[in-house]
């Protein structure tokens, strides 16, 4: 609520209730929610407060704010790299450069650099998805590059970065889903531009031939 800060809104006995979490204004759009600090129970909130860093609000007792990094994040997103674990982890892109993986160690986040290559372009950012379904729910990350093309990062395969989309194409949007009824979000819908004779809206599913399927040669509004 602007200068009034951030609030938790919840329902109890059919009525809405409001609890102020902080009076600090944040005009950033960088938020994530997940079970970062505990395998069960209330979810936690991660919020970027620009020059004062990246903070986590614990949903479980003891409640409260914890600074988890001094970075001013461009984007943050929950991810699950540790297969079979109930805990969520965090992807964060530092405004100063670099995509990081953050994992809660009981008191704060431990950060590991995934890549220092510029991510983009425009509104495109990383999307997490369960590409193969063979590693206990461990997710992979589709990463579009500012210079064109995209790669897939696989933590469970030893932290490998595999080429995926050619640099002749610019990936503008990425959205995951279970379009083929696999019972997991294994498919990526994506918008490609400047791709020679192949711009448009595509689906990517590793285990469905031919892998990448163009479902429209038209570029959706806002996908430029």
PDB file of C-alpha atoms in Angstrom:
ATOM      1  CA  UNK A   1       0.000   0.000   0.000  1.00  0.00           C
ATOM      2  CA  UNK A   2       2.674   2.509  -1.031  1.00  0.00           C
ATOM      3  CA  UNK A   3       3.954   4.522   1.923  1.00  0.00           C
ATOM      4  CA  UNK A   4       1.769   2.428   4.273  1.00  0.00           C
ATOM      5  CA  UNK A   5       3.947  -0.596   3.577  1.00  0.00           C
ATOM      6  CA  UNK A   6       3.209  -4.286   3.124  1.00  0.00           C
ATOM      7  CA  UNK A   7       0.218  -6.094   4.631  1.00  0.00           C
ATOM      8  CA  UNK A   8      -1.013  -9.635   5.126  1.00  0.00           C
ATOM      9  CA  UNK A   9      -4.690 -10.070   4.206  1.00  0.00           C
ATOM     10  CA  UNK A  10      -6.458 -13.229   5.374  1.00  0.00           C
ATOM     11  CA  UNK A  11      -9.943 -14.591   6.033  1.00  0.00           C
ATOM     12  CA  UNK A  12     -11.219 -15.744   9.420  1.00  0.00           C
ATOM     13  CA  UNK A  13     -14.829 -16.759  10.180  1.00  0.00           C
ATOM     14  CA  UNK A  14     -15.880 -15.322   6.822  1.00  0.00           C
ATOM     15  CA  UNK A  15     -14.393 -11.874   7.427  1.00  0.00           C
ATOM     16  CA  UNK A  16     -11.192 -10.299   6.037  1.00  0.00           C
ATOM     17  CA  UNK A  17      -8.435  -9.284   8.448  1.00  0.00           C
ATOM     18  CA  UNK A  18      -5.339  -7.159   7.798  1.00  0.00           C
ATOM     19  CA  UNK A  19      -1.971  -7.384   9.534  1.00  0.00           C
ATOM     20  CA  UNK A  20       0.799  -4.904   8.758  1.00  0.00           C
ATOM     21  CA  UNK A  21       4.090  -6.679   8.018  1.00  0.00           C
ATOM     22  CA  UNK A  22       6.199  -3.572   7.506  1.00  0.00           C
ATOM     23  CA  UNK A  23       5.830   0.183   7.137  1.00  0.00           C
ATOM     24  CA  UNK A  24       8.709   0.262   4.650  1.00  0.00           C
ATOM     25  CA  UNK A  25       7.510   1.112   1.155  1.00  0.00           C
ATOM     26  CA  UNK A  26       8.577  -1.150  -1.685  1.00  0.00           C
ATOM     27  CA  UNK A  27       7.862  -0.182  -5.264  1.00  0.00           C
ATOM     28  CA  UNK A  28       9.693  -3.241  -6.578  1.00  0.00           C
ATOM     29  CA  UNK A  29       7.842  -6.211  -8.091  1.00  0.00           C
ATOM     30  CA  UNK A  30      10.238  -8.785  -6.746  1.00  0.00           C
ATOM     31  CA  UNK A  31       8.433 -11.187  -4.420  1.00  0.00           C
ATOM     32  CA  UNK A  32       8.411 -14.943  -3.845  1.00  0.00           C
ATOM     33  CA  UNK A  33       6.587 -17.223  -1.444  1.00  0.00           C
ATOM     34  CA  UNK A  34       7.397 -20.750  -0.313  1.00  0.00           C
ATOM     35  CA  UNK A  35       8.383 -23.034   2.550  1.00  0.00           C
ATOM     36  CA  UNK A  36      11.910 -21.651   2.605  1.00  0.00           C
ATOM     37  CA  UNK A  37      12.641 -22.140   6.308  1.00  0.00           C
ATOM     38  CA  UNK A  38      10.616 -25.242   7.214  1.00  0.00           C
ATOM     39  CA  UNK A  39       9.459 -28.372   5.426  1.00  0.00           C
ATOM     40  CA  UNK A  40       5.915 -27.966   6.758  1.00  0.00           C
ATOM     41  CA  UNK A  41       3.730 -25.210   8.124  1.00  0.00           C
ATOM     42  CA  UNK A  42       3.187 -21.613   7.071  1.00  0.00           C
ATOM     43  CA  UNK A  43       4.823 -20.253   3.952  1.00  0.00           C
ATOM     44  CA  UNK A  44       7.449 -17.526   4.064  1.00  0.00           C
ATOM     45  CA  UNK A  45       7.627 -14.308   2.038  1.00  0.00           C
ATOM     46  CA  UNK A  46      10.694 -12.930   0.243  1.00  0.00           C
ATOM     47  CA  UNK A  47      10.646  -9.260  -0.759  1.00  0.00           C
ATOM     48  CA  UNK A  48      13.161  -6.935  -2.392  1.00  0.00           C
ATOM     49  CA  UNK A  49      13.568  -3.521  -0.769  1.00  0.00           C
ATOM     50  CA  UNK A  50      16.058  -2.192  -3.340  1.00  0.00           C
ATOM     51  CA  UNK A  51      18.909  -0.360  -1.590  1.00  0.00           C
ATOM     52  CA  UNK A  52      18.289  -2.053   1.784  1.00  0.00           C
ATOM     53  CA  UNK A  53      18.487  -5.535   0.301  1.00  0.00           C
ATOM     54  CA  UNK A  54      16.537  -8.748   0.050  1.00  0.00           C
ATOM     55  CA  UNK A  55      14.479  -9.780   3.085  1.00  0.00           C
ATOM     56  CA  UNK A  56      12.514 -12.827   4.233  1.00  0.00           C
ATOM     57  CA  UNK A  57       9.464 -12.767   6.502  1.00  0.00           C
ATOM     58  CA  UNK A  58       9.099 -16.067   8.376  1.00  0.00           C
ATOM     59  CA  UNK A  59       5.583 -17.463   8.404  1.00  0.00           C
ATOM     60  CA  UNK A  60       6.306 -19.889  11.242  1.00  0.00           C
ATOM     61  CA  UNK A  61       7.345 -18.928  14.772  1.00  0.00           C
ATOM     62  CA  UNK A  62       9.385 -16.931  15.481  1.00  0.00           C
ATOM     63  CA  UNK A  63       7.779 -14.564  12.970  1.00  0.00           C
ATOM     64  CA  UNK A  64       9.703 -11.568  11.733  1.00  0.00           C
ATOM     65  CA  UNK A  65      11.961 -10.123   9.063  1.00  0.00           C
ATOM     66  CA  UNK A  66      15.429 -11.493   8.274  1.00  0.00           C
ATOM     67  CA  UNK A  67      17.808  -9.857   5.822  1.00  0.00           C
ATOM     68  CA  UNK A  68      18.993 -12.642   3.536  1.00  0.00           C
ATOM     69  CA  UNK A  69      21.136 -10.603   1.148  1.00  0.00           C
ATOM     70  CA  UNK A  70      22.336  -7.055   0.586  1.00  0.00           C
ATOM     71  CA  UNK A  71      21.605  -7.396  -3.149  1.00  0.00           C
ATOM     72  CA  UNK A  72      19.010  -5.311  -4.937  1.00  0.00           C
ATOM     73  CA  UNK A  73      17.313  -8.045  -6.920  1.00  0.00           C
ATOM     74  CA  UNK A  74      15.961  -7.668 -10.446  1.00  0.00           C
ATOM     75  CA  UNK A  75      13.774 -10.757 -10.044  1.00  0.00           C
ATOM     76  CA  UNK A  76      13.222 -13.526  -7.504  1.00  0.00           C
ATOM     77  CA  UNK A  77      11.433 -16.874  -7.864  1.00  0.00           C
ATOM     78  CA  UNK A  78      10.920 -19.957  -5.708  1.00  0.00           C
ATOM     79  CA  UNK A  79      12.586 -23.138  -6.986  1.00  0.00           C
ATOM     80  CA  UNK A  80      13.114 -26.735  -5.847  1.00  0.00           C
ATOM     81  CA  UNK A  81      16.560 -28.102  -6.677  1.00  0.00           C
ATOM     82  CA  UNK A  82      17.004 -30.623  -3.860  1.00  0.00           C
ATOM     83  CA  UNK A  83      14.941 -33.584  -5.023  1.00  0.00           C
ATOM     84  CA  UNK A  84      12.641 -35.226  -2.466  1.00  0.00           C
ATOM     85  CA  UNK A  85      12.848 -32.286  -0.066  1.00  0.00           C
ATOM     86  CA  UNK A  86       9.750 -30.393   1.080  1.00  0.00           C
ATOM     87  CA  UNK A  87      11.711 -27.163   1.428  1.00  0.00           C
ATOM     88  CA  UNK A  88      11.702 -24.535  -1.301  1.00  0.00           C
ATOM     89  CA  UNK A  89      14.768 -22.616  -2.396  1.00  0.00           C
ATOM     90  CA  UNK A  90      15.190 -19.257  -4.132  1.00  0.00           C
ATOM     91  CA  UNK A  91      16.444 -17.920  -7.445  1.00  0.00           C
ATOM     92  CA  UNK A  92      17.555 -14.282  -7.375  1.00  0.00           C
ATOM     93  CA  UNK A  93      19.088 -12.095 -10.060  1.00  0.00           C
ATOM     94  CA  UNK A  94      21.330  -9.416  -8.604  1.00  0.00           C
ATOM     95  CA  UNK A  95      20.934  -5.980 -10.179  1.00  0.00           C
ATOM     96  CA  UNK A  96      24.748  -5.796 -10.072  1.00  0.00           C
ATOM     97  CA  UNK A  97      24.928  -8.974 -12.181  1.00  0.00           C
ATOM     98  CA  UNK A  98      24.597 -12.713 -11.671  1.00  0.00           C
ATOM     99  CA  UNK A  99      21.873 -15.307 -11.156  1.00  0.00           C
ATOM    100  CA  UNK A 100      22.098 -16.957  -7.712  1.00  0.00           C
ATOM    101  CA  UNK A 101      20.609 -19.972  -5.971  1.00  0.00           C
ATOM    102  CA  UNK A 102      19.760 -19.375  -2.325  1.00  0.00           C
ATOM    103  CA  UNK A 103      19.199 -22.129   0.239  1.00  0.00           C
ATOM    104  CA  UNK A 104      18.164 -21.607   3.887  1.00  0.00           C
ATOM    105  CA  UNK A 105      20.716 -23.058   6.342  1.00  0.00           C
ATOM    106  CA  UNK A 106      18.705 -22.538   9.532  1.00  0.00           C
ATOM    107  CA  UNK A 107      19.523 -18.873  10.067  1.00  0.00           C
ATOM    108  CA  UNK A 108      20.029 -17.274   6.646  1.00  0.00           C
ATOM    109  CA  UNK A 109      20.393 -18.045   2.950  1.00  0.00           C
ATOM    110  CA  UNK A 110      23.590 -19.495   1.490  1.00  0.00           C
ATOM    111  CA  UNK A 111      24.087 -18.159  -2.044  1.00  0.00           C
ATOM    112  CA  UNK A 112      25.638 -20.007  -4.993  1.00  0.00           C
ATOM    113  CA  UNK A 113      26.335 -18.307  -8.340  1.00  0.00           C
ATOM    114  CA  UNK A 114      24.650 -20.080 -11.278  1.00  0.00           C
ATOM    115  CA  UNK A 115      25.688 -17.688 -14.053  1.00  0.00           C
ATOM    116  CA  UNK A 116      26.975 -14.159 -14.523  1.00  0.00           C
ATOM    117  CA  UNK A 117      25.703 -13.935 -18.136  1.00  0.00           C
ATOM    118  CA  UNK A 118      23.046 -11.250 -18.703  1.00  0.00           C
ATOM    119  CA  UNK A 119      19.481 -12.549 -18.591  1.00  0.00           C
ATOM    120  CA  UNK A 120      16.719 -11.090 -20.719  1.00  0.00           C
ATOM    121  CA  UNK A 121      15.664  -9.535 -22.970  1.00  0.00           C
ATOM    122  CA  UNK A 122      12.901  -7.226 -21.804  1.00  0.00           C
ATOM    123  CA  UNK A 123      10.213  -8.943 -19.782  1.00  0.00           C
ATOM    124  CA  UNK A 124      11.635 -12.448 -20.286  1.00  0.00           C
ATOM    125  CA  UNK A 125      13.103 -14.112 -17.231  1.00  0.00           C
ATOM    126  CA  UNK A 126      13.770 -17.592 -15.872  1.00  0.00           C
ATOM    127  CA  UNK A 127      11.055 -20.219 -15.594  1.00  0.00           C
ATOM    128  CA  UNK A 128      11.286 -23.282 -13.373  1.00  0.00           C
ATOM    129  CA  UNK A 129       9.779 -26.560 -14.587  1.00  0.00           C
ATOM    130  CA  UNK A 130      10.072 -30.323 -14.077  1.00  0.00           C
ATOM    131  CA  UNK A 131      11.504 -31.293 -17.441  1.00  0.00           C
ATOM    132  CA  UNK A 132      12.118 -35.026 -17.008  1.00  0.00           C
ATOM    133  CA  UNK A 133      10.282 -36.176 -13.859  1.00  0.00           C
ATOM    134  CA  UNK A 134      13.075 -38.613 -12.975  1.00  0.00           C
ATOM    135  CA  UNK A 135      14.645 -36.857  -9.994  1.00  0.00           C
ATOM    136  CA  UNK A 136      12.048 -36.677  -7.171  1.00  0.00           C
ATOM    137  CA  UNK A 137      10.585 -33.347  -8.250  1.00  0.00           C
ATOM    138  CA  UNK A 138      13.913 -31.588  -8.677  1.00  0.00           C
ATOM    139  CA  UNK A 139      13.226 -28.721 -11.082  1.00  0.00           C
ATOM    140  CA  UNK A 140      15.173 -27.433 -14.038  1.00  0.00           C
ATOM    141  CA  UNK A 141      15.403 -23.751 -15.000  1.00  0.00           C
ATOM    142  CA  UNK A 142      14.903 -22.311 -18.490  1.00  0.00           C
ATOM    143  CA  UNK A 143      17.115 -19.207 -18.806  1.00  0.00           C
ATOM    144  CA  UNK A 144      16.733 -16.728 -21.709  1.00  0.00           C
ATOM    145  CA  UNK A 145      19.832 -14.685 -22.609  1.00  0.00           C
ATOM    146  CA  UNK A 146      19.978 -10.983 -23.456  1.00  0.00           C
ATOM    147  CA  UNK A 147      22.216 -11.774 -26.450  1.00  0.00           C
ATOM    148  CA  UNK A 148      19.624 -14.210 -27.820  1.00  0.00           C
ATOM    149  CA  UNK A 149      18.788 -17.855 -27.293  1.00  0.00           C
ATOM    150  CA  UNK A 150      18.185 -19.743 -24.074  1.00  0.00           C
ATOM    151  CA  UNK A 151      19.681 -22.558 -22.008  1.00  0.00           C
ATOM    152  CA  UNK A 152      18.417 -25.053 -19.437  1.00  0.00           C
ATOM    153  CA  UNK A 153      20.142 -25.328 -16.065  1.00  0.00           C
ATOM    154  CA  UNK A 154      19.931 -28.733 -14.364  1.00  0.00           C
ATOM    155  CA  UNK A 155      21.116 -28.818 -10.745  1.00  0.00           C
ATOM    156  CA  UNK A 156      20.568 -32.561 -10.326  1.00  0.00           C
ATOM    157  CA  UNK A 157      22.842 -33.268 -13.326  1.00  0.00           C
ATOM    158  CA  UNK A 158      25.792 -31.650 -11.578  1.00  0.00           C
ATOM    159  CA  UNK A 159      24.819 -28.051 -12.238  1.00  0.00           C
ATOM    160  CA  UNK A 160      25.010 -28.340 -16.028  1.00  0.00           C
ATOM    161  CA  UNK A 161      23.989 -25.542 -18.409  1.00  0.00           C
ATOM    162  CA  UNK A 162      22.756 -27.024 -21.709  1.00  0.00           C
ATOM    163  CA  UNK A 163      22.055 -25.152 -24.927  1.00  0.00           C
ATOM    164  CA  UNK A 164      18.353 -25.064 -25.794  1.00  0.00           C
ATOM    165  CA  UNK A 165      17.235 -22.196 -28.070  1.00  0.00           C
ATOM    166  CA  UNK A 166      19.539 -20.887 -30.801  1.00  0.00           C
ATOM    167  CA  UNK A 167      20.969 -17.377 -30.462  1.00  0.00           C
ATOM    168  CA  UNK A 168      19.134 -16.481 -33.710  1.00  0.00           C
ATOM    169  CA  UNK A 169      15.932 -16.277 -31.655  1.00  0.00           C
ATOM    170  CA  UNK A 170      14.983 -14.002 -28.779  1.00  0.00           C
ATOM    171  CA  UNK A 171      12.864 -15.593 -26.077  1.00  0.00           C
ATOM    172  CA  UNK A 172      10.416 -12.978 -24.818  1.00  0.00           C
ATOM    173  CA  UNK A 173       8.106 -14.940 -22.494  1.00  0.00           C
ATOM    174  CA  UNK A 174       8.259 -18.268 -20.676  1.00  0.00           C
ATOM    175  CA  UNK A 175       5.324 -19.936 -18.892  1.00  0.00           C
ATOM    176  CA  UNK A 176       5.294 -23.493 -17.522  1.00  0.00           C
ATOM    177  CA  UNK A 177       2.335 -25.861 -17.441  1.00  0.00           C
ATOM    178  CA  UNK A 178       1.149 -29.456 -17.678  1.00  0.00           C
ATOM    179  CA  UNK A 179      -0.091 -29.193 -21.259  1.00  0.00           C
ATOM    180  CA  UNK A 180       0.450 -32.884 -22.046  1.00  0.00           C
ATOM    181  CA  UNK A 181      -1.114 -34.327 -18.874  1.00  0.00           C
ATOM    182  CA  UNK A 182       2.108 -35.634 -17.322  1.00  0.00           C
ATOM    183  CA  UNK A 183       0.983 -34.823 -13.792  1.00  0.00           C
ATOM    184  CA  UNK A 184       3.767 -32.256 -13.425  1.00  0.00           C
ATOM    185  CA  UNK A 185       4.683 -28.898 -14.976  1.00  0.00           C
ATOM    186  CA  UNK A 186       6.945 -30.364 -17.658  1.00  0.00           C
ATOM    187  CA  UNK A 187       6.051 -28.092 -20.594  1.00  0.00           C
ATOM    188  CA  UNK A 188       7.224 -24.577 -21.436  1.00  0.00           C
ATOM    189  CA  UNK A 189       5.126 -22.194 -23.536  1.00  0.00           C
ATOM    190  CA  UNK A 190       7.327 -19.500 -25.049  1.00  0.00           C
ATOM    191  CA  UNK A 191       7.231 -16.550 -27.437  1.00  0.00           C
ATOM    192  CA  UNK A 192      10.087 -16.308 -29.947  1.00  0.00           C
ATOM    193  CA  UNK A 193      10.847 -13.162 -31.932  1.00  0.00           C
ATOM    194  CA  UNK A 194      13.520 -12.338 -34.542  1.00  0.00           C
ATOM    195  CA  UNK A 195      13.775 -16.041 -35.267  1.00  0.00           C
ATOM    196  CA  UNK A 196      14.112 -15.934 -39.047  1.00  0.00           C
ATOM    197  CA  UNK A 197      11.214 -17.948 -40.470  1.00  0.00           C
ATOM    198  CA  UNK A 198      10.176 -19.362 -37.088  1.00  0.00           C
ATOM    199  CA  UNK A 199       8.789 -16.571 -34.859  1.00  0.00           C
ATOM    200  CA  UNK A 200       5.612 -17.137 -32.884  1.00  0.00           C
ATOM    201  CA  UNK A 201       4.204 -19.081 -29.960  1.00  0.00           C
ATOM    202  CA  UNK A 202       5.827 -22.448 -29.188  1.00  0.00           C
ATOM    203  CA  UNK A 203       5.464 -25.359 -26.778  1.00  0.00           C
ATOM    204  CA  UNK A 204       8.501 -27.295 -25.561  1.00  0.00           C
ATOM    205  CA  UNK A 205       8.090 -30.772 -24.046  1.00  0.00           C
ATOM    206  CA  UNK A 206      11.176 -32.983 -23.818  1.00  0.00           C
ATOM    207  CA  UNK A 207       9.300 -36.292 -23.959  1.00  0.00           C
ATOM    208  CA  UNK A 208       6.846 -35.427 -26.743  1.00  0.00           C
ATOM    209  CA  UNK A 209       8.062 -35.627 -30.357  1.00  0.00           C
ATOM    210  CA  UNK A 210       9.311 -33.448 -31.965  1.00  0.00           C
ATOM    211  CA  UNK A 211      10.156 -31.680 -28.682  1.00  0.00           C
ATOM    212  CA  UNK A 212       9.368 -28.114 -29.788  1.00  0.00           C
ATOM    213  CA  UNK A 213       6.006 -27.435 -31.444  1.00  0.00           C
ATOM    214  CA  UNK A 214       5.000 -24.124 -33.010  1.00  0.00           C
ATOM    215  CA  UNK A 215       1.321 -23.615 -32.241  1.00  0.00           C
ATOM    216  CA  UNK A 216       1.068 -20.168 -33.833  1.00  0.00           C
ATOM    217  CA  UNK A 217       3.185 -18.204 -36.282  1.00  0.00           C
ATOM    218  CA  UNK A 218       1.739 -14.986 -34.850  1.00  0.00           C
ATOM    219  CA  UNK A 219       3.415 -13.187 -31.979  1.00  0.00           C
ATOM    220  CA  UNK A 220       0.927 -12.482 -29.127  1.00  0.00           C
ATOM    221  CA  UNK A 221       0.196  -8.865 -28.228  1.00  0.00           C
ATOM    222  CA  UNK A 222       2.896  -7.526 -25.949  1.00  0.00           C
ATOM    223  CA  UNK A 223       5.366 -10.172 -27.087  1.00  0.00           C
ATOM    224  CA  UNK A 224       7.651  -7.813 -29.029  1.00  0.00           C
TER     225      UNK A 224
END
